[in-house]
Amino acid sequence: MSLRDFLSKQFIDVIDWVEPEDGILAYRYPMQDREIQNGGKLTVRDSQFAVFVNEGKVADAFGPGLYTLNTQTLPILTYLKNWDKAFKSPFKSDIYFFSARTQTDQHWGTPNPITIRDKEFGAIRLRGFGIYSYHMTDAKTFYNKISGTRDLYHVADLEGQLRNTIVAKMTDAFATSQVPFLDMAANQGALAEKIGEQLKPAFAEYGLSLDTFNVENLSLPEELQKVLDQRISMNVIGDMGKFTQYEVAQSIPIAAANEGGGGVGVGAGLGAGMAIGQTMMEAVKNSTAATRPASGGGGAALAPAGAAPSTDTKFCQECGKPIPRASKFCPECGKPQA
């Protein structure tokens, strides 16, 4: 090394890093044309790690604290450099700082519905989203598997990888849970806990620790949700026949009270309402007679001989009064009948 080269180099006495913004996971300390003084100071703040890398190989790692850089504090680097215990000259090494702060409010979601087999509905497509948080626990592993030699590595750079990992583990959890979709939606807390336990080993492979995992919503695609809503409605209704009778009964007073169409409208509405009511009463009588046990002889009350059955009666289209079915005119209002 010439004298000019020696004078152009800068010697570092203090090495530290203050995070300039949120969202940085790894930072490469600038070392171009710079060397570290033997006995220099390394400051690693709370929620930080520092890693020394020599010729692409991870050497020594440091947690929070203040360190004096020498052969005692850099044993692996000393071995890689073949330094003896008395070395006093400056040395060069790549230094990376890592943030171990908890990265909160990280969002996950299924970009496309995932298909699962449900015990009640068969094969269904399911969507889900929520939030999670994590922090770094092993800087060496993170450097080797994730960040590498990049000058900066952000939280956003890792987001896609973690989201895909979450979706894959969700699919596995659903496939083995055998829990119906309706029960999943009602027990999202327990489901999130189960998925979180399956995710922790996957995060540990990257040098990370999963702190929290929450499922905020589970839903079906819109077309499947409509089908589910229809099924729920049918279950709420129960007996369709009774529901129909109820709807007809509700329409009778509305038809009878309709005053929008003048005299003809009032009579027609009232007549229609009474006709519907008569039909309903006949249906109830018939169903009652069908379910009544047969009795022999004197216990049953018989209709008088020659009495006209109720089916020989109709209702006036104008006033709604009951009249004989054969009548051409209403004896009450005198209006002609069809």
mmCIF file of N, CA and C in Angstrom, residues 180-304:
data_model
loop_
_atom_site.group_PDB
_atom_site.id
_atom_site.type_symbol
_atom_site.label_atom_id
_atom_site.label_comp_id
_atom_site.label_asym_id
_atom_site.label_seq_id
_atom_site.Cartn_x
_atom_site.Cartn_y
_atom_site.Cartn_z
ATOM 1 N N PRO A 180 -66.880 -27.310 10.341
ATOM 2 C CA PRO A 180 -67.731 -26.681 9.337
ATOM 3 C C PRO A 180 -67.465 -25.183 9.238
ATOM 4 N N PHE A 181 -67.741 -24.626 8.051
ATOM 5 C CA PHE A 181 -67.488 -23.211 7.820
ATOM 6 C C PHE A 181 -68.225 -22.336 8.829
ATOM 7 N N LEU A 182 -69.494 -22.670 9.113
ATOM 8 C CA LEU A 182 -70.263 -21.853 10.051
ATOM 9 C C LEU A 182 -69.626 -21.839 11.430
ATOM 10 N N ASP A 183 -69.017 -22.951 11.849
ATOM 11 C CA ASP A 183 -68.333 -22.984 13.145
ATOM 12 C C ASP A 183 -67.016 -22.223 13.095
ATOM 13 N N MET A 184 -66.344 -22.253 11.934
ATOM 14 C CA MET A 184 -65.115 -21.462 11.788
ATOM 15 C C MET A 184 -65.405 -19.989 12.000
ATOM 16 N N ALA A 185 -66.462 -19.508 11.331
ATOM 17 C CA ALA A 185 -66.792 -18.094 11.420
ATOM 18 C C ALA A 185 -67.155 -17.685 12.842
ATOM 19 N N ALA A 186 -67.709 -18.620 13.618
ATOM 20 C CA ALA A 186 -68.113 -18.303 14.986
ATOM 21 C C ALA A 186 -66.976 -18.441 15.990
ATOM 22 N N ASN A 187 -65.880 -19.050 15.584
ATOM 23 C CA ASN A 187 -64.755 -19.283 16.503
ATOM 24 C C ASN A 187 -63.444 -18.834 15.856
ATOM 25 N N GLN A 188 -63.421 -17.591 15.405
ATOM 26 C CA GLN A 188 -62.244 -17.083 14.703
ATOM 27 C C GLN A 188 -61.030 -16.982 15.615
ATOM 28 N N GLY A 189 -61.261 -16.726 16.903
ATOM 29 C CA GLY A 189 -60.140 -16.627 17.834
ATOM 30 C C GLY A 189 -59.403 -17.944 17.961
ATOM 31 N N ALA A 190 -60.152 -19.041 18.154
ATOM 32 C CA ALA A 190 -59.536 -20.360 18.275
ATOM 33 C C ALA A 190 -58.870 -20.769 16.969
ATOM 34 N N LEU A 191 -59.494 -20.418 15.848
ATOM 35 C CA LEU A 191 -58.912 -20.736 14.550
ATOM 36 C C LEU A 191 -57.597 -19.989 14.351
ATOM 37 N N ALA A 192 -57.559 -18.710 14.721
ATOM 38 C CA ALA A 192 -56.333 -17.916 14.590
ATOM 39 C C ALA A 192 -55.216 -18.496 15.445
ATOM 40 N N GLU A 193 -55.558 -18.952 16.640
ATOM 41 C CA GLU A 193 -54.543 -19.545 17.519
ATOM 42 C C GLU A 193 -53.955 -20.815 16.896
ATOM 43 N N LYS A 194 -54.813 -21.626 16.300
ATOM 44 C CA LYS A 194 -54.345 -22.866 15.679
ATOM 45 C C LYS A 194 -53.443 -22.573 14.483
ATOM 46 N N ILE A 195 -53.848 -21.624 13.635
ATOM 47 C CA ILE A 195 -53.030 -21.270 12.473
ATOM 48 C C ILE A 195 -51.708 -20.661 12.930
ATOM 49 N N GLY A 196 -51.757 -19.821 13.978
ATOM 50 C CA GLY A 196 -50.537 -19.200 14.483
ATOM 51 C C GLY A 196 -49.518 -20.221 14.960
ATOM 52 N N GLU A 197 -49.983 -21.275 15.623
ATOM 53 C CA GLU A 197 -49.065 -22.323 16.084
ATOM 54 C C GLU A 197 -48.391 -23.021 14.895
ATOM 55 N N GLN A 198 -49.124 -23.202 13.809
ATOM 56 C CA GLN A 198 -48.535 -23.833 12.632
ATOM 57 C C GLN A 198 -47.584 -22.893 11.900
ATOM 58 N N LEU A 199 -47.763 -21.585 12.065
ATOM 59 C CA LEU A 199 -46.923 -20.613 11.373
ATOM 60 C C LEU A 199 -45.585 -20.373 12.082
ATOM 61 N N LYS A 200 -45.529 -20.551 13.373
ATOM 62 C CA LYS A 200 -44.318 -20.205 14.122
ATOM 63 C C LYS A 200 -43.073 -20.929 13.619
ATOM 64 N N PRO A 201 -43.107 -22.242 13.331
ATOM 65 C CA PRO A 201 -41.898 -22.885 12.783
ATOM 66 C C PRO A 201 -41.480 -22.305 11.438
ATOM 67 N N ALA A 202 -42.463 -21.930 10.607
ATOM 68 C CA ALA A 202 -42.132 -21.350 9.303
ATOM 69 C C ALA A 202 -41.448 -19.999 9.462
ATOM 70 N N PHE A 203 -41.895 -19.183 10.412
ATOM 71 C CA PHE A 203 -41.251 -17.893 10.667
ATOM 72 C C PHE A 203 -39.852 -18.107 11.237
ATOM 73 N N ALA A 204 -39.687 -19.110 12.103
ATOM 74 C CA ALA A 204 -38.381 -19.369 12.713
ATOM 75 C C ALA A 204 -37.340 -19.740 11.658
ATOM 76 N N GLU A 205 -37.766 -20.341 10.560
ATOM 77 C CA GLU A 205 -36.820 -20.687 9.492
ATOM 78 C C GLU A 205 -36.195 -19.448 8.862
ATOM 79 N N TYR A 206 -36.846 -18.297 8.995
ATOM 80 C CA TYR A 206 -36.314 -17.039 8.468
ATOM 81 C C TYR A 206 -35.603 -16.212 9.538
ATOM 82 N N GLY A 207 -35.505 -16.741 10.754
ATOM 83 C CA GLY A 207 -34.907 -15.982 11.850
ATOM 84 C C GLY A 207 -35.885 -15.036 12.506
ATOM 85 N N LEU A 208 -37.190 -15.294 12.370
ATOM 86 C CA LEU A 208 -38.225 -14.418 12.898
ATOM 87 C C LEU A 208 -39.058 -15.156 13.934
ATOM 88 N N SER A 209 -39.738 -14.375 14.763
ATOM 89 C CA SER A 209 -40.665 -14.932 15.737
ATOM 90 C C SER A 209 -42.034 -14.299 15.518
ATOM 91 N N LEU A 210 -43.053 -15.140 15.333
ATOM 92 C CA LEU A 210 -44.416 -14.639 15.162
ATOM 93 C C LEU A 210 -44.972 -14.277 16.544
ATOM 94 N N ASP A 211 -45.339 -13.012 16.719
ATOM 95 C CA ASP A 211 -45.837 -12.545 18.019
ATOM 96 C C ASP A 211 -47.349 -12.693 18.139
ATOM 97 N N THR A 212 -48.087 -12.194 17.165
ATOM 98 C CA THR A 212 -49.547 -12.294 17.189
ATOM 99 C C THR A 212 -50.040 -12.632 15.800
ATOM 100 N N PHE A 213 -51.192 -13.313 15.773
ATOM 101 C CA PHE A 213 -51.853 -13.622 14.501
ATOM 102 C C PHE A 213 -53.351 -13.574 14.735
ATOM 103 N N ASN A 214 -54.044 -12.751 13.962
ATOM 104 C CA ASN A 214 -55.484 -12.566 14.135
ATOM 105 C C ASN A 214 -56.225 -12.795 12.822
ATOM 106 N N VAL A 215 -57.359 -13.458 12.918
ATOM 107 C CA VAL A 215 -58.272 -13.620 11.789
ATOM 108 C C VAL A 215 -59.415 -12.629 11.996
ATOM 109 N N GLU A 216 -59.517 -11.642 11.125
ATOM 110 C CA GLU A 216 -60.555 -10.627 11.275
ATOM 111 C C GLU A 216 -61.840 -11.012 10.553
ATOM 112 N N ASN A 217 -61.734 -11.773 9.470
ATOM 113 C CA ASN A 217 -62.936 -12.101 8.710
ATOM 114 C C ASN A 217 -62.719 -13.356 7.894
ATOM 115 N N LEU A 218 -63.740 -14.206 7.847
ATOM 116 C CA LEU A 218 -63.801 -15.345 6.936
ATOM 117 C C LEU A 218 -65.096 -15.203 6.151
ATOM 118 N N SER A 219 -65.030 -15.336 4.837
ATOM 119 C CA SER A 219 -66.224 -15.136 4.033
ATOM 120 C C SER A 219 -66.163 -16.000 2.786
ATOM 121 N N LEU A 220 -67.333 -16.148 2.174
ATOM 122 C CA LEU A 220 -67.446 -16.861 0.912
ATOM 123 C C LEU A 220 -67.508 -15.845 -0.223
ATOM 124 N N PRO A 221 -67.134 -16.230 -1.445
ATOM 125 C CA PRO A 221 -67.360 -15.347 -2.591
ATOM 126 C C PRO A 221 -68.830 -14.970 -2.704
ATOM 127 N N GLU A 222 -69.120 -13.874 -3.367
ATOM 128 C CA GLU A 222 -70.466 -13.305 -3.378
ATOM 129 C C GLU A 222 -71.525 -14.296 -3.850
ATOM 130 N N GLU A 223 -71.224 -15.056 -4.930
ATOM 131 C CA GLU A 223 -72.236 -15.962 -5.457
ATOM 132 C C GLU A 223 -72.553 -17.090 -4.475
ATOM 133 N N LEU A 224 -71.526 -17.575 -3.748
ATOM 134 C CA LEU A 224 -71.762 -18.614 -2.760
ATOM 135 C C LEU A 224 -72.449 -18.058 -1.514
ATOM 136 N N GLN A 225 -72.156 -16.812 -1.181
ATOM 137 C CA GLN A 225 -72.801 -16.203 -0.022
ATOM 138 C C GLN A 225 -74.306 -16.070 -0.248
ATOM 139 N N LYS A 226 -74.718 -15.785 -1.489
ATOM 140 C CA LYS A 226 -76.151 -15.695 -1.791
ATOM 141 C C LYS A 226 -76.841 -17.031 -1.568
ATOM 142 N N VAL A 227 -76.186 -18.112 -1.996
ATOM 143 C CA VAL A 227 -76.755 -19.440 -1.793
ATOM 144 C C VAL A 227 -76.880 -19.751 -0.305
ATOM 145 N N LEU A 228 -75.848 -19.403 0.467
ATOM 146 C CA LEU A 228 -75.899 -19.632 1.910
ATOM 147 C C LEU A 228 -77.007 -18.818 2.556
ATOM 148 N N ASP A 229 -77.186 -17.566 2.111
ATOM 149 C CA ASP A 229 -78.257 -16.730 2.655
ATOM 150 C C ASP A 229 -79.627 -17.347 2.377
ATOM 151 N N GLN A 230 -79.804 -17.911 1.171
ATOM 152 C CA GLN A 230 -81.077 -18.555 0.846
ATOM 153 C C GLN A 230 -81.327 -19.763 1.749
ATOM 154 N N ARG A 231 -80.286 -20.523 1.984
ATOM 155 C CA ARG A 231 -80.440 -21.698 2.843
ATOM 156 C C ARG A 231 -80.775 -21.286 4.269
ATOM 157 N N ILE A 232 -80.140 -20.257 4.764
ATOM 158 C CA ILE A 232 -80.437 -19.768 6.104
ATOM 159 C C ILE A 232 -81.888 -19.285 6.183
ATOM 160 N N SER A 233 -82.352 -18.590 5.128
ATOM 161 C CA SER A 233 -83.726 -18.103 5.104
ATOM 162 C C SER A 233 -84.712 -19.257 5.153
ATOM 163 N N MET A 234 -84.464 -20.316 4.393
ATOM 164 C CA MET A 234 -85.348 -21.473 4.401
ATOM 165 C C MET A 234 -85.384 -22.132 5.780
ATOM 166 N N ASN A 235 -84.231 -22.192 6.442
ATOM 167 C CA ASN A 235 -84.191 -22.782 7.785
ATOM 168 C C ASN A 235 -84.976 -21.941 8.782
ATOM 169 N N VAL A 236 -84.928 -20.619 8.614
ATOM 170 C CA VAL A 236 -85.674 -19.740 9.501
ATOM 171 C C VAL A 236 -87.173 -19.898 9.270
ATOM 172 N N ILE A 237 -87.589 -20.028 7.999
ATOM 173 C CA ILE A 237 -89.009 -20.170 7.667
ATOM 174 C C ILE A 237 -89.566 -21.459 8.239
ATOM 175 N N GLY A 238 -88.834 -22.556 8.082
ATOM 176 C CA GLY A 238 -89.284 -23.842 8.603
ATOM 177 C C GLY A 238 -90.330 -24.475 7.701
ATOM 178 N N ASP A 239 -91.604 -24.574 8.172
ATOM 179 C CA ASP A 239 -92.695 -25.191 7.422
ATOM 180 C C ASP A 239 -93.166 -24.230 6.339
ATOM 181 N N MET A 240 -92.930 -24.580 5.071
ATOM 182 C CA MET A 240 -93.265 -23.698 3.963
ATOM 183 C C MET A 240 -94.769 -23.531 3.828
ATOM 184 N N GLY A 241 -95.557 -24.610 4.107
ATOM 185 C CA GLY A 241 -97.001 -24.501 4.010
ATOM 186 C C GLY A 241 -97.573 -23.505 4.999
ATOM 187 N N LYS A 242 -97.127 -23.579 6.247
ATOM 188 C CA LYS A 242 -97.602 -22.638 7.251
ATOM 189 C C LYS A 242 -97.179 -21.214 6.928
ATOM 190 N N PHE A 243 -95.970 -21.070 6.373
ATOM 191 C CA PHE A 243 -95.501 -19.736 6.014
ATOM 192 C C PHE A 243 -96.382 -19.142 4.921
ATOM 193 N N THR A 244 -96.780 -19.956 3.930
ATOM 194 C CA THR A 244 -97.649 -19.485 2.855
ATOM 195 C C THR A 244 -98.994 -19.054 3.407
ATOM 196 N N GLN A 245 -99.585 -19.861 4.324
ATOM 197 C CA GLN A 245 -100.846 -19.487 4.942
ATOM 198 C C GLN A 245 -100.720 -18.171 5.704
ATOM 199 N N TYR A 246 -99.618 -17.999 6.384
ATOM 200 C CA TYR A 246 -99.395 -16.753 7.120
ATOM 201 C C TYR A 246 -99.344 -15.556 6.171
ATOM 202 N N GLU A 247 -98.629 -15.714 5.047
ATOM 203 C CA GLU A 247 -98.525 -14.619 4.086
ATOM 204 C C GLU A 247 -99.895 -14.273 3.509
ATOM 205 N N VAL A 248 -100.710 -15.295 3.189
ATOM 206 C CA VAL A 248 -102.047 -15.045 2.658
ATOM 207 C C VAL A 248 -102.910 -14.331 3.686
ATOM 208 N N ALA A 249 -102.848 -14.782 4.937
ATOM 209 C CA ALA A 249 -103.631 -14.151 5.995
ATOM 210 C C ALA A 249 -103.245 -12.686 6.169
ATOM 211 N N GLN A 250 -101.968 -12.383 6.024
ATOM 212 C CA GLN A 250 -101.512 -11.003 6.145
ATOM 213 C C GLN A 250 -102.038 -10.138 5.005
ATOM 214 N N SER A 251 -102.286 -10.736 3.841
ATOM 215 C CA SER A 251 -102.725 -9.957 2.684
ATOM 216 C C SER A 251 -104.209 -9.630 2.718
ATOM 217 N N ILE A 252 -105.019 -10.350 3.534
ATOM 218 C CA ILE A 252 -106.472 -10.132 3.554
ATOM 219 C C ILE A 252 -106.831 -8.716 3.999
ATOM 220 N N PRO A 253 -106.362 -8.237 5.156
ATOM 221 C CA PRO A 253 -106.739 -6.869 5.559
ATOM 222 C C PRO A 253 -106.200 -5.811 4.614
ATOM 223 N N ILE A 254 -105.084 -6.074 3.971
ATOM 224 C CA ILE A 254 -104.537 -5.098 3.024
ATOM 225 C C ILE A 254 -105.445 -4.984 1.818
ATOM 226 N N ALA A 255 -105.909 -6.133 1.309
ATOM 227 C CA ALA A 255 -106.796 -6.109 0.152
ATOM 228 C C ALA A 255 -108.130 -5.479 0.505
ATOM 229 N N ALA A 256 -108.644 -5.777 1.686
ATOM 230 C CA ALA A 256 -109.945 -5.245 2.093
ATOM 231 C C ALA A 256 -109.896 -3.752 2.345
ATOM 232 N N ALA A 257 -108.736 -3.237 2.775
ATOM 233 C CA ALA A 257 -108.620 -1.810 3.102
ATOM 234 C C ALA A 257 -108.164 -0.974 1.925
ATOM 235 N N ASN A 258 -108.025 -1.588 0.757
ATOM 236 C CA ASN A 258 -107.537 -0.846 -0.411
ATOM 237 C C ASN A 258 -108.590 0.136 -0.877
ATOM 238 N N GLU A 259 -108.325 1.429 -0.799
ATOM 239 C CA GLU A 259 -109.275 2.468 -1.177
ATOM 240 C C GLU A 259 -108.815 3.237 -2.396
ATOM 241 N N GLY A 260 -107.822 2.712 -3.068
ATOM 242 C CA GLY A 260 -107.258 3.486 -4.184
ATOM 243 C C GLY A 260 -108.050 3.392 -5.462
ATOM 244 N N GLY A 261 -108.979 2.427 -5.612
ATOM 245 C CA GLY A 261 -109.605 2.239 -6.910
ATOM 246 C C GLY A 261 -111.072 2.529 -6.953
ATOM 247 N N GLY A 262 -111.638 3.310 -6.056
ATOM 248 C CA GLY A 262 -113.055 3.631 -6.089
ATOM 249 C C GLY A 262 -113.893 2.491 -5.568
ATOM 250 N N GLY A 263 -115.203 2.544 -5.850
ATOM 251 C CA GLY A 263 -116.144 1.568 -5.319
ATOM 252 C C GLY A 263 -115.887 0.181 -5.835
ATOM 253 N N VAL A 264 -115.562 0.062 -7.129
ATOM 254 C CA VAL A 264 -115.321 -1.260 -7.697
ATOM 255 C C VAL A 264 -114.095 -1.883 -7.059
ATOM 256 N N GLY A 265 -113.068 -1.052 -6.854
ATOM 257 C CA GLY A 265 -111.851 -1.557 -6.252
ATOM 258 C C GLY A 265 -112.062 -2.039 -4.838
ATOM 259 N N VAL A 266 -112.868 -1.288 -4.086
ATOM 260 C CA VAL A 266 -113.129 -1.691 -2.706
ATOM 261 C C VAL A 266 -113.839 -3.011 -2.665
ATOM 262 N N GLY A 267 -114.892 -3.153 -3.477
ATOM 263 C CA GLY A 267 -115.653 -4.396 -3.469
ATOM 264 C C GLY A 267 -114.833 -5.558 -3.953
ATOM 265 N N ALA A 268 -114.067 -5.334 -5.040
ATOM 266 C CA ALA A 268 -113.255 -6.425 -5.560
ATOM 267 C C ALA A 268 -112.198 -6.844 -4.569
ATOM 268 N N GLY A 269 -111.572 -5.852 -3.919
ATOM 269 C CA GLY A 269 -110.539 -6.181 -2.939
ATOM 270 C C GLY A 269 -111.113 -6.943 -1.769
ATOM 271 N N LEU A 270 -112.304 -6.472 -1.289
ATOM 272 C CA LEU A 270 -112.918 -7.162 -0.158
ATOM 273 C C LEU A 270 -113.357 -8.559 -0.539
ATOM 274 N N GLY A 271 -113.942 -8.672 -1.757
ATOM 275 C CA GLY A 271 -114.376 -9.984 -2.215
ATOM 276 C C GLY A 271 -113.212 -10.939 -2.362
ATOM 277 N N ALA A 272 -112.107 -10.435 -2.943
ATOM 278 C CA ALA A 272 -110.933 -11.292 -3.112
ATOM 279 C C ALA A 272 -110.376 -11.718 -1.769
ATOM 280 N N GLY A 273 -110.346 -10.774 -0.813
ATOM 281 C CA GLY A 273 -109.837 -11.119 0.501
ATOM 282 C C GLY A 273 -110.694 -12.158 1.192
ATOM 283 N N MET A 274 -112.017 -12.016 1.064
ATOM 284 C CA MET A 274 -112.895 -12.991 1.712
ATOM 285 C C MET A 274 -112.815 -14.342 1.013
ATOM 286 N N ALA A 275 -112.650 -14.307 -0.325
ATOM 287 C CA ALA A 275 -112.506 -15.575 -1.050
ATOM 288 C C ALA A 275 -111.251 -16.313 -0.616
ATOM 289 N N ILE A 276 -110.177 -15.565 -0.456
ATOM 290 C CA ILE A 276 -108.938 -16.183 0.001
ATOM 291 C C ILE A 276 -109.112 -16.755 1.398
ATOM 292 N N GLY A 277 -109.798 -15.979 2.257
ATOM 293 C CA GLY A 277 -110.040 -16.460 3.606
ATOM 294 C C GLY A 277 -110.882 -17.721 3.614
ATOM 295 N N GLN A 278 -111.932 -17.740 2.729
ATOM 296 C CA GLN A 278 -112.775 -18.927 2.644
ATOM 297 C C GLN A 278 -111.981 -20.142 2.194
ATOM 298 N N THR A 279 -111.100 -19.923 1.209
ATOM 299 C CA THR A 279 -110.253 -21.015 0.719
ATOM 300 C C THR A 279 -109.361 -21.550 1.829
ATOM 301 N N MET A 280 -108.797 -20.642 2.596
ATOM 302 C CA MET A 280 -107.942 -21.067 3.705
ATOM 303 C C MET A 280 -108.732 -21.853 4.737
ATOM 304 N N MET A 281 -109.954 -21.383 5.052
ATOM 305 C CA MET A 281 -110.764 -22.082 6.040
ATOM 306 C C MET A 281 -111.114 -23.486 5.568
ATOM 307 N N GLU A 282 -111.439 -23.617 4.257
ATOM 308 C CA GLU A 282 -111.740 -24.932 3.711
ATOM 309 C C GLU A 282 -110.536 -25.858 3.820
ATOM 310 N N ALA A 283 -109.328 -25.294 3.545
ATOM 311 C CA ALA A 283 -108.113 -26.109 3.633
ATOM 312 C C ALA A 283 -107.881 -26.586 5.058
ATOM 313 N N VAL A 284 -108.153 -25.706 6.027
ATOM 314 C CA VAL A 284 -107.976 -26.089 7.427
ATOM 315 C C VAL A 284 -108.980 -27.165 7.821
ATOM 316 N N LYS A 285 -110.265 -26.988 7.366
ATOM 317 C CA LYS A 285 -111.291 -27.980 7.691
ATOM 318 C C LYS A 285 -110.947 -29.344 7.108
ATOM 319 N N ASN A 286 -110.490 -29.325 5.839
ATOM 320 C CA ASN A 286 -110.164 -30.586 5.188
ATOM 321 C C ASN A 286 -109.012 -31.301 5.887
ATOM 322 N N SER A 287 -107.993 -30.512 6.263
ATOM 323 C CA SER A 287 -106.854 -31.133 6.936
ATOM 324 C C SER A 287 -107.246 -31.662 8.304
ATOM 325 N N THR A 288 -108.172 -30.963 8.978
ATOM 326 C CA THR A 288 -108.627 -31.415 10.290
ATOM 327 C C THR A 288 -109.440 -32.696 10.164
ATOM 328 N N ALA A 289 -110.319 -32.723 9.137
ATOM 329 C CA ALA A 289 -111.140 -33.916 8.926
ATOM 330 C C ALA A 289 -110.289 -35.117 8.563
ATOM 331 N N ALA A 290 -109.213 -34.885 7.827
ATOM 332 C CA ALA A 290 -108.351 -35.985 7.407
ATOM 333 C C ALA A 290 -107.595 -36.582 8.576
ATOM 334 N N THR A 291 -107.283 -35.764 9.557
ATOM 335 C CA THR A 291 -106.516 -36.242 10.707
ATOM 336 C C THR A 291 -107.405 -36.716 11.848
ATOM 337 N N ARG A 292 -108.753 -36.480 11.766
ATOM 338 C CA ARG A 292 -109.654 -36.867 12.855
ATOM 339 C C ARG A 292 -109.933 -38.359 12.751
ATOM 340 N N PRO A 293 -109.844 -39.117 13.831
ATOM 341 C CA PRO A 293 -110.118 -40.555 13.772
ATOM 342 C C PRO A 293 -111.573 -40.836 13.471
ATOM 343 N N ALA A 294 -111.820 -41.874 12.658
ATOM 344 C CA ALA A 294 -113.187 -42.234 12.273
ATOM 345 C C ALA A 294 -113.926 -42.820 13.467
ATOM 346 N N SER A 295 -115.198 -42.473 13.639
ATOM 347 C CA SER A 295 -116.020 -43.004 14.724
ATOM 348 C C SER A 295 -117.201 -43.743 14.119
ATOM 349 N N GLY A 296 -117.657 -44.725 14.798
ATOM 350 C CA GLY A 296 -118.733 -45.492 14.188
ATOM 351 C C GLY A 296 -120.089 -45.044 14.656
ATOM 352 N N GLY A 297 -121.002 -44.726 14.025
ATOM 353 C CA GLY A 297 -122.373 -44.516 14.444
ATOM 354 C C GLY A 297 -122.657 -43.174 15.022
ATOM 355 N N GLY A 298 -123.133 -43.207 16.301
ATOM 356 C CA GLY A 298 -123.806 -42.043 16.861
ATOM 357 C C GLY A 298 -122.931 -40.954 17.343
ATOM 358 N N GLY A 299 -121.615 -41.143 17.368
ATOM 359 C CA GLY A 299 -120.789 -40.081 17.936
ATOM 360 C C GLY A 299 -120.637 -38.909 17.012
ATOM 361 N N ALA A 300 -120.783 -39.061 15.698
ATOM 362 C CA ALA A 300 -120.485 -37.984 14.759
ATOM 363 C C ALA A 300 -121.737 -37.197 14.460
ATOM 364 N N ALA A 301 -121.581 -35.880 14.338
ATOM 365 C CA ALA A 301 -122.691 -34.999 13.969
ATOM 366 C C ALA A 301 -122.757 -34.926 12.465
ATOM 367 N N LEU A 302 -123.892 -35.318 11.871
ATOM 368 C CA LEU A 302 -124.038 -35.337 10.421
ATOM 369 C C LEU A 302 -124.767 -34.097 9.958
ATOM 370 N N ALA A 303 -124.437 -33.634 8.746
ATOM 371 C CA ALA A 303 -125.112 -32.466 8.180
ATOM 372 C C ALA A 303 -126.516 -32.840 7.790
ATOM 373 N N PRO A 304 -127.471 -31.952 7.916
ATOM 374 C CA PRO A 304 -128.858 -32.244 7.546
ATOM 375 C C PRO A 304 -128.943 -32.635 6.085
#
